[in-house]
Amino acid sequence: MIGRLLGVDHGKARIGLAISDALGISARELQILDCRGEQDDIARIVAIAERENVAGIVVGVPYNPNAPAGLRAQADLVLAWTAKLREATPLPVAEAGEYLSSAEARQLARQLKRGAREPVDDLAARVILQAYLDALSYGAVAFPPAAPPP
């Protein structure tokens, strides 16, 4: 048993959050935060992590295998933001690839009968976190993750 994990889908305008059960088996959407600035966003996530008594945080990183070399991609921005999140919390922070999570979230939104214009950031966080939990159960990743290189 690893404890509850908080999943994060970091976007330019919104941040989706999801949370797992204490056994680390299933994820559910938690909430969507409107971005207010890096420091404020991180402070709110750390406060939510404390309130929800999580054992760690999983941040989705949108690696794009089709991105041209040398182009600063969204993944670079999320990785820089994740490094600042690590500095702000004693909790372990894992990175999880989230390529196509938004498409899966939109499909899930249709199944849940959400409106076509409703944000799906929380559902994307759920998809990211569930994929990470599944990888944990198969032994493909470890928690807590190894410390990132300096």
Tab-separated table of N, CA, C and O in Angstrom, residues 25-119:
chain	number	residue	atom	x	y	z
A	25	ILE	N	-5.181	1.797	-6.343
A	25	ILE	CA	-5.788	0.970	-7.383
A	25	ILE	C	-6.527	1.817	-8.414
A	25	ILE	O	-6.396	1.605	-9.610
A	26	SER	N	-7.302	2.775	-7.939
A	26	SER	CA	-8.123	3.542	-8.882
A	26	SER	C	-8.004	5.039	-8.633
A	26	SER	O	-7.761	5.492	-7.519
A	27	ALA	N	-8.197	5.787	-9.717
A	27	ALA	CA	-8.136	7.247	-9.671
A	27	ALA	C	-9.512	7.812	-9.973
A	27	ALA	O	-10.300	7.209	-10.706
A	28	ARG	N	-9.777	8.981	-9.408
A	28	ARG	CA	-11.008	9.705	-9.723
A	28	ARG	C	-10.653	11.178	-9.846
A	28	ARG	O	-9.678	11.654	-9.257
A	29	GLU	N	-11.460	11.894	-10.643
A	29	GLU	CA	-11.211	13.318	-10.809
A	29	GLU	C	-11.482	14.037	-9.489
A	29	GLU	O	-12.341	13.628	-8.719
A	30	LEU	N	-10.731	15.102	-9.235
A	30	LEU	CA	-10.876	15.862	-7.990
A	30	LEU	C	-11.383	17.271	-8.264
A	30	LEU	O	-12.441	17.656	-7.777
A	31	GLN	N	-10.636	18.061	-9.022
A	31	GLN	CA	-11.064	19.420	-9.316
A	31	GLN	C	-10.201	20.036	-10.407
A	31	GLN	O	-9.192	19.472	-10.808
A	32	ILE	N	-10.645	21.209	-10.869
A	32	ILE	CA	-9.908	21.980	-11.858
A	32	ILE	C	-9.576	23.328	-11.238
A	32	ILE	O	-10.447	23.981	-10.660
A	33	LEU	N	-8.319	23.718	-11.352
A	33	LEU	CA	-7.869	25.029	-10.871
A	33	LEU	C	-7.616	25.932	-12.069
A	33	LEU	O	-6.993	25.502	-13.047
A	34	ASP	N	-8.071	27.161	-12.001
A	34	ASP	CA	-7.687	28.145	-13.005
A	34	ASP	C	-6.293	28.639	-12.652
A	34	ASP	O	-6.008	28.925	-11.484
A	35	CYS	N	-5.416	28.708	-13.641
A	35	CYS	CA	-4.044	29.160	-13.391
A	35	CYS	C	-4.046	30.624	-12.961
A	35	CYS	O	-4.716	31.454	-13.563
A	36	ARG	N	-3.275	30.917	-11.918
A	36	ARG	CA	-3.167	32.276	-11.380
A	36	ARG	C	-1.729	32.753	-11.324
A	36	ARG	O	-1.453	33.824	-10.796
A	37	GLY	N	-0.834	31.962	-11.774
A	37	GLY	CA	0.589	32.287	-11.666
A	37	GLY	C	1.299	31.121	-10.999
A	37	GLY	O	0.735	30.439	-10.153
A	38	GLU	N	2.524	30.923	-11.401
A	38	GLU	CA	3.277	29.755	-10.973
A	38	GLU	C	3.315	29.545	-9.460
A	38	GLU	O	2.993	28.465	-8.964
A	39	GLN	N	3.701	30.566	-8.716
A	39	GLN	CA	3.822	30.422	-7.258
A	39	GLN	C	2.482	30.126	-6.605
A	39	GLN	O	2.381	29.254	-5.737
A	40	ASP	N	1.451	30.840	-7.012
A	40	ASP	CA	0.120	30.629	-6.449
A	40	ASP	C	-0.395	29.244	-6.790
A	40	ASP	O	-0.950	28.548	-5.936
A	41	ASP	N	-0.210	28.824	-8.032
A	41	ASP	CA	-0.668	27.506	-8.454
A	41	ASP	C	0.006	26.407	-7.636
A	41	ASP	O	-0.645	25.482	-7.150
A	42	ILE	N	1.309	26.515	-7.486
A	42	ILE	CA	2.054	25.517	-6.717
A	42	ILE	C	1.606	25.526	-5.261
A	42	ILE	O	1.395	24.465	-4.666
A	43	ALA	N	1.427	26.699	-4.678
A	43	ALA	CA	0.981	26.787	-3.282
A	43	ALA	C	-0.383	26.128	-3.104
A	43	ALA	O	-0.622	25.414	-2.109
A	44	ARG	N	-1.289	26.350	-4.056
A	44	ARG	CA	-2.616	25.727	-3.944
A	44	ARG	C	-2.526	24.208	-4.071
A	44	ARG	O	-3.211	23.482	-3.356
A	45	ILE	N	-1.678	23.723	-4.949
A	45	ILE	CA	-1.538	22.269	-5.104
A	45	ILE	C	-0.926	21.650	-3.858
A	45	ILE	O	-1.378	20.594	-3.391
A	46	VAL	N	0.069	22.286	-3.297
A	46	VAL	CA	0.676	21.781	-2.059
A	46	VAL	C	-0.369	21.756	-0.941
A	46	VAL	O	-0.453	20.784	-0.174
A	47	ALA	N	-1.200	22.793	-0.839
A	47	ALA	CA	-2.248	22.836	0.186
A	47	ALA	C	-3.274	21.723	-0.034
A	47	ALA	O	-3.718	21.080	0.927
A	48	ILE	N	-3.646	21.483	-1.283
A	48	ILE	CA	-4.593	20.403	-1.580
A	48	ILE	C	-3.972	19.054	-1.245
A	48	ILE	O	-4.636	18.183	-0.667
A	49	ALA	N	-2.698	18.872	-1.558
A	49	ALA	CA	-2.007	17.625	-1.230
A	49	ALA	C	-2.006	17.386	0.274
A	49	ALA	O	-2.250	16.261	0.738
A	50	GLU	N	-1.776	18.444	1.046
A	50	GLU	CA	-1.805	18.322	2.507
A	50	GLU	C	-3.211	18.009	2.998
A	50	GLU	O	-3.407	17.128	3.837
A	51	ARG	N	-4.195	18.731	2.460
A	51	ARG	CA	-5.591	18.519	2.869
A	51	ARG	C	-6.052	17.089	2.562
A	51	ARG	O	-6.747	16.465	3.365
A	52	GLU	N	-5.643	16.578	1.417
A	52	GLU	CA	-6.056	15.235	0.995
A	52	GLU	C	-5.170	14.133	1.574
A	52	GLU	O	-5.414	12.956	1.348
A	53	ASN	N	-4.139	14.533	2.322
A	53	ASN	CA	-3.240	13.590	2.984
A	53	ASN	C	-2.638	12.589	1.992
A	53	ASN	O	-2.713	11.379	2.189
A	54	VAL	N	-2.063	13.124	0.905
A	54	VAL	CA	-1.493	12.248	-0.109
A	54	VAL	C	-0.056	11.866	0.228
A	54	VAL	O	0.632	12.566	0.968
A	55	ALA	N	0.366	10.747	-0.337
A	55	ALA	CA	1.729	10.251	-0.129
A	55	ALA	C	2.681	10.773	-1.189
A	55	ALA	O	3.898	10.689	-1.026
A	56	GLY	N	2.125	11.303	-2.281
A	56	GLY	CA	2.966	11.811	-3.346
A	56	GLY	C	2.142	12.413	-4.465
A	56	GLY	O	0.905	12.357	-4.442
A	57	ILE	N	2.824	12.997	-5.426
A	57	ILE	CA	2.187	13.712	-6.530
A	57	ILE	C	2.730	13.156	-7.844
A	57	ILE	O	3.932	12.899	-7.972
A	58	VAL	N	1.825	12.973	-8.811
A	58	VAL	CA	2.196	12.498	-10.143
A	58	VAL	C	1.816	13.588	-11.138
A	58	VAL	O	0.647	13.944	-11.252
A	59	VAL	N	2.806	14.124	-11.840
A	59	VAL	CA	2.579	15.190	-12.812
A	59	VAL	C	2.697	14.619	-14.222
A	59	VAL	O	3.700	13.985	-14.562
A	60	GLY	N	1.677	14.858	-15.023
A	60	GLY	CA	1.714	14.428	-16.413
A	60	GLY	C	2.599	15.352	-17.231
A	60	GLY	O	2.493	16.568	-17.135
A	61	VAL	N	3.475	14.765	-18.026
A	61	VAL	CA	4.375	15.534	-18.885
A	61	VAL	C	4.030	15.194	-20.338
A	61	VAL	O	4.113	14.033	-20.744
A	62	PRO	N	3.649	16.213	-21.124
A	62	PRO	CA	3.202	15.959	-22.499
A	62	PRO	C	4.354	15.806	-23.489
A	62	PRO	O	4.568	16.644	-24.369
A	63	TYR	N	5.090	14.710	-23.355
A	63	TYR	CA	6.156	14.443	-24.309
A	63	TYR	C	5.519	14.236	-25.680
A	63	TYR	O	4.547	13.517	-25.823
A	64	ASN	N	6.069	14.874	-26.684
A	64	ASN	CA	5.549	14.741	-28.040
A	64	ASN	C	6.636	14.133	-28.918
A	64	ASN	O	7.610	14.816	-29.260
A	65	PRO	N	6.468	12.874	-29.301
A	65	PRO	CA	7.512	12.239	-30.106
A	65	PRO	C	7.649	12.855	-31.499
A	65	PRO	O	8.643	12.626	-32.174
A	66	ASN	N	6.672	13.661	-31.912
A	66	ASN	CA	6.713	14.275	-33.238
A	66	ASN	C	7.224	15.713	-33.223
A	66	ASN	O	7.247	16.360	-34.272
A	67	ALA	N	7.614	16.219	-32.065
A	67	ALA	CA	8.088	17.606	-31.966
A	67	ALA	C	9.447	17.744	-32.641
A	67	ALA	O	10.322	16.896	-32.461
A	68	PRO	N	9.641	18.812	-33.409
A	68	PRO	CA	10.943	19.025	-34.053
A	68	PRO	C	12.040	19.249	-33.010
A	68	PRO	O	11.802	19.860	-31.963
A	69	ALA	N	13.214	18.737	-33.288
A	69	ALA	CA	14.356	18.906	-32.385
A	69	ALA	C	14.652	20.389	-32.196
A	69	ALA	O	14.575	21.174	-33.135
A	70	GLY	N	14.977	20.760	-30.963
A	70	GLY	CA	15.349	22.136	-30.666
A	70	GLY	C	14.182	23.054	-30.378
A	70	GLY	O	14.376	24.178	-29.928
A	71	LEU	N	12.974	22.613	-30.603
A	71	LEU	CA	11.791	23.431	-30.338
A	71	LEU	C	11.408	23.281	-28.867
A	71	LEU	O	11.291	22.173	-28.366
A	72	ARG	N	11.255	24.416	-28.187
A	72	ARG	CA	10.858	24.355	-26.778
A	72	ARG	C	9.393	23.920	-26.723
A	72	ARG	O	8.490	24.649	-27.107
A	73	ALA	N	9.185	22.736	-26.261
A	73	ALA	CA	7.861	22.132	-26.256
A	73	ALA	C	7.175	22.352	-24.914
A	73	ALA	O	7.800	22.748	-23.923
A	74	GLN	N	5.879	22.073	-24.898
A	74	GLN	CA	5.100	22.159	-23.662
A	74	GLN	C	5.716	21.266	-22.581
A	74	GLN	O	5.697	21.612	-21.413
A	75	ALA	N	6.282	20.141	-22.973
A	75	ALA	CA	6.905	19.248	-21.994
A	75	ALA	C	8.020	19.956	-21.238
A	75	ALA	O	8.173	19.773	-20.026
A	76	ASP	N	8.795	20.788	-21.914
A	76	ASP	CA	9.888	21.525	-21.258
A	76	ASP	C	9.334	22.473	-20.196
A	76	ASP	O	9.899	22.609	-19.109
A	77	LEU	N	8.222	23.134	-20.527
A	77	LEU	CA	7.607	24.049	-19.570
A	77	LEU	C	7.085	23.298	-18.353
A	77	LEU	O	7.251	23.733	-17.209
A	78	VAL	N	6.460	22.153	-18.597
A	78	VAL	CA	5.917	21.350	-17.486
A	78	VAL	C	7.049	20.799	-16.629
A	78	VAL	O	6.949	20.777	-15.395
A	79	LEU	N	8.139	20.370	-17.246
A	79	LEU	CA	9.276	19.863	-16.469
A	79	LEU	C	9.880	20.956	-15.589
A	79	LEU	O	10.242	20.701	-14.434
A	80	ALA	N	9.984	22.171	-16.107
A	80	ALA	CA	10.498	23.293	-15.307
A	80	ALA	C	9.552	23.590	-14.147
A	80	ALA	O	9.988	23.835	-13.012
A	81	TRP	N	8.241	23.558	-14.413
A	81	TRP	CA	7.241	23.788	-13.370
A	81	TRP	C	7.309	22.679	-12.316
A	81	TRP	O	7.222	22.944	-11.115
A	82	THR	N	7.495	21.448	-12.759
A	82	THR	CA	7.576	20.306	-11.846
A	82	THR	C	8.779	20.428	-10.922
A	82	THR	O	8.702	20.093	-9.735
A	83	ALA	N	9.887	20.938	-11.433
A	83	ALA	CA	11.075	21.144	-10.598
A	83	ALA	C	10.765	22.136	-9.476
A	83	ALA	O	11.188	21.950	-8.329
A	84	LYS	N	9.994	23.167	-9.779
A	84	LYS	CA	9.617	24.145	-8.751
A	84	LYS	C	8.631	23.539	-7.758
A	84	LYS	O	8.684	23.848	-6.562
A	85	LEU	N	7.748	22.681	-8.232
A	85	LEU	CA	6.840	21.976	-7.326
A	85	LEU	C	7.630	21.117	-6.349
A	85	LEU	O	7.335	21.092	-5.150
A	86	ARG	N	8.650	20.431	-6.849
A	86	ARG	CA	9.491	19.590	-5.977
A	86	ARG	C	10.134	20.417	-4.865
A	86	ARG	O	10.292	19.945	-3.748
A	87	GLU	N	10.542	21.635	-5.204
A	87	GLU	CA	11.179	22.504	-4.203
A	87	GLU	C	10.187	22.950	-3.132
A	87	GLU	O	10.584	23.271	-2.017
A	88	ALA	N	8.902	22.969	-3.478
A	88	ALA	CA	7.882	23.516	-2.577
A	88	ALA	C	7.242	22.477	-1.669
A	88	ALA	O	6.472	22.840	-0.773
A	89	THR	N	7.547	21.190	-1.865
A	89	THR	CA	6.903	20.162	-1.055
A	89	THR	C	7.900	19.071	-0.690
A	89	THR	O	8.783	18.739	-1.486
A	90	PRO	N	7.734	18.502	0.503
A	90	PRO	CA	8.588	17.368	0.873
A	90	PRO	C	8.093	16.051	0.258
A	90	PRO	O	8.783	15.041	0.315
A	91	LEU	N	6.910	16.080	-0.357
A	91	LEU	CA	6.348	14.867	-0.947
A	91	LEU	C	7.135	14.457	-2.188
A	91	LEU	O	7.616	15.319	-2.931
A	92	PRO	N	7.224	13.153	-2.441
A	92	PRO	CA	7.837	12.732	-3.700
A	92	PRO	C	6.952	13.141	-4.876
A	92	PRO	O	5.724	13.087	-4.796
A	93	VAL	N	7.594	13.580	-5.948
A	93	VAL	CA	6.884	14.006	-7.157
A	93	VAL	C	7.386	13.161	-8.316
A	93	VAL	O	8.584	13.170	-8.622
A	94	ALA	N	6.469	12.427	-8.938
A	94	ALA	CA	6.805	11.582	-10.082
A	94	ALA	C	6.340	12.257	-11.361
A	94	ALA	O	5.376	13.025	-11.362
A	95	GLU	N	7.015	11.952	-12.441
A	95	GLU	CA	6.611	12.435	-13.763
A	95	GLU	C	6.062	11.248	-14.532
A	95	GLU	O	6.605	10.146	-14.457
A	96	ALA	N	4.986	11.479	-15.259
A	96	ALA	CA	4.374	10.424	-16.060
A	96	ALA	C	4.076	10.972	-17.442
A	96	ALA	O	3.521	12.065	-17.574
A	97	GLY	N	4.444	10.238	-18.460
A	97	GLY	CA	4.131	10.648	-19.823
A	97	GLY	C	2.623	10.724	-20.011
A	97	GLY	O	1.891	9.861	-19.533
A	98	GLU	N	2.167	11.764	-20.688
A	98	GLU	CA	0.717	11.937	-20.851
A	98	GLU	C	0.330	12.200	-22.295
A	98	GLU	O	-0.647	12.863	-22.577
A	99	TYR	N	1.084	11.655	-23.196
A	99	TYR	CA	0.791	11.838	-24.610
A	99	TYR	C	-0.605	11.286	-24.911
A	99	TYR	O	-0.923	10.162	-24.567
A	100	LEU	N	-1.465	12.091	-25.481
A	100	LEU	CA	-2.840	11.758	-25.860
A	100	LEU	C	-3.815	11.622	-24.686
A	100	LEU	O	-4.926	11.144	-24.863
A	101	SER	N	-3.435	12.069	-23.491
A	101	SER	CA	-4.356	11.972	-22.358
A	101	SER	C	-5.583	12.859	-22.545
A	101	SER	O	-6.683	12.502	-22.104
A	102	SER	N	-5.430	13.988	-23.218
A	102	SER	CA	-6.578	14.872	-23.440
A	102	SER	C	-7.613	14.218	-24.346
A	102	SER	O	-8.813	14.367	-24.133
A	103	ALA	N	-7.155	13.483	-25.335
A	103	ALA	CA	-8.095	12.775	-26.215
A	103	ALA	C	-8.856	11.711	-25.426
A	103	ALA	O	-10.078	11.568	-25.574
A	104	GLU	N	-8.155	10.974	-24.559
A	104	GLU	CA	-8.814	9.978	-23.717
A	104	GLU	C	-9.783	10.656	-22.748
A	104	GLU	O	-10.866	10.133	-22.480
A	105	ALA	N	-9.410	11.823	-22.236
A	105	ALA	CA	-10.274	12.560	-21.312
A	105	ALA	C	-11.549	13.022	-22.004
A	105	ALA	O	-12.629	12.966	-21.423
A	106	ARG	N	-11.425	13.478	-23.249
A	106	ARG	CA	-12.623	13.896	-23.991
A	106	ARG	C	-13.564	12.711	-24.226
A	106	ARG	O	-14.783	12.843	-24.132
A	107	GLN	N	-13.005	11.558	-24.512
A	107	GLN	CA	-13.823	10.356	-24.691
A	107	GLN	C	-14.515	9.992	-23.373
A	107	GLN	O	-15.701	9.668	-23.358
A	108	LEU	N	-13.799	10.074	-22.275
A	108	LEU	CA	-14.372	9.809	-20.960
A	108	LEU	C	-15.468	10.824	-20.638
A	108	LEU	O	-16.512	10.469	-20.084
A	109	ALA	N	-15.255	12.081	-21.008
A	109	ALA	CA	-16.255	13.126	-20.771
A	109	ALA	C	-17.558	12.796	-21.503
A	109	ALA	O	-18.656	13.002	-20.955
A	110	ARG	N	-17.445	12.299	-22.725
A	110	ARG	CA	-18.658	11.904	-23.468
A	110	ARG	C	-19.377	10.771	-22.749
A	110	ARG	O	-20.603	10.774	-22.637
A	111	GLN	N	-18.623	9.808	-22.236
A	111	GLN	CA	-19.222	8.689	-21.502
A	111	GLN	C	-19.927	9.177	-20.238
A	111	GLN	O	-20.945	8.625	-19.843
A	112	LEU	N	-19.363	10.211	-19.622
A	112	LEU	CA	-19.952	10.781	-18.398
A	112	LEU	C	-21.023	11.828	-18.698
A	112	LEU	O	-21.538	12.457	-17.789
A	113	LYS	N	-21.284	12.038	-19.996
A	113	LYS	CA	-22.308	12.972	-20.469
A	113	LYS	C	-22.013	14.420	-20.081
A	113	LYS	O	-22.906	15.189	-19.784
A	114	ARG	N	-20.729	14.769	-20.106
A	114	ARG	CA	-20.337	16.162	-19.913
A	114	ARG	C	-20.593	16.921	-21.212
A	114	ARG	O	-20.480	16.359	-22.296
A	115	GLY	N	-20.877	18.202	-21.080
A	115	GLY	CA	-21.069	19.041	-22.250
A	115	GLY	C	-19.796	19.138	-23.074
A	115	GLY	O	-18.694	19.064	-22.532
A	116	ALA	N	-19.963	19.334	-24.370
A	116	ALA	CA	-18.819	19.379	-25.285
A	116	ALA	C	-17.854	20.521	-24.968
A	116	ALA	O	-16.671	20.447	-25.271
A	117	ARG	N	-18.343	21.597	-24.373
A	117	ARG	CA	-17.483	22.751	-24.073
A	117	ARG	C	-16.975	22.767	-22.625
A	117	ARG	O	-16.231	23.662	-22.251
A	118	GLU	N	-17.372	21.797	-21.828
A	118	GLU	CA	-16.897	21.735	-20.437
A	118	GLU	C	-15.429	21.328	-20.416
A	118	GLU	O	-15.005	20.475	-21.199
A	119	PRO	N	-14.641	21.915	-19.524
A	119	PRO	CA	-13.230	21.536	-19.433
A	119	PRO	C	-13.086	20.070	-19.002
A	119	PRO	O	-13.920	19.553	-18.261
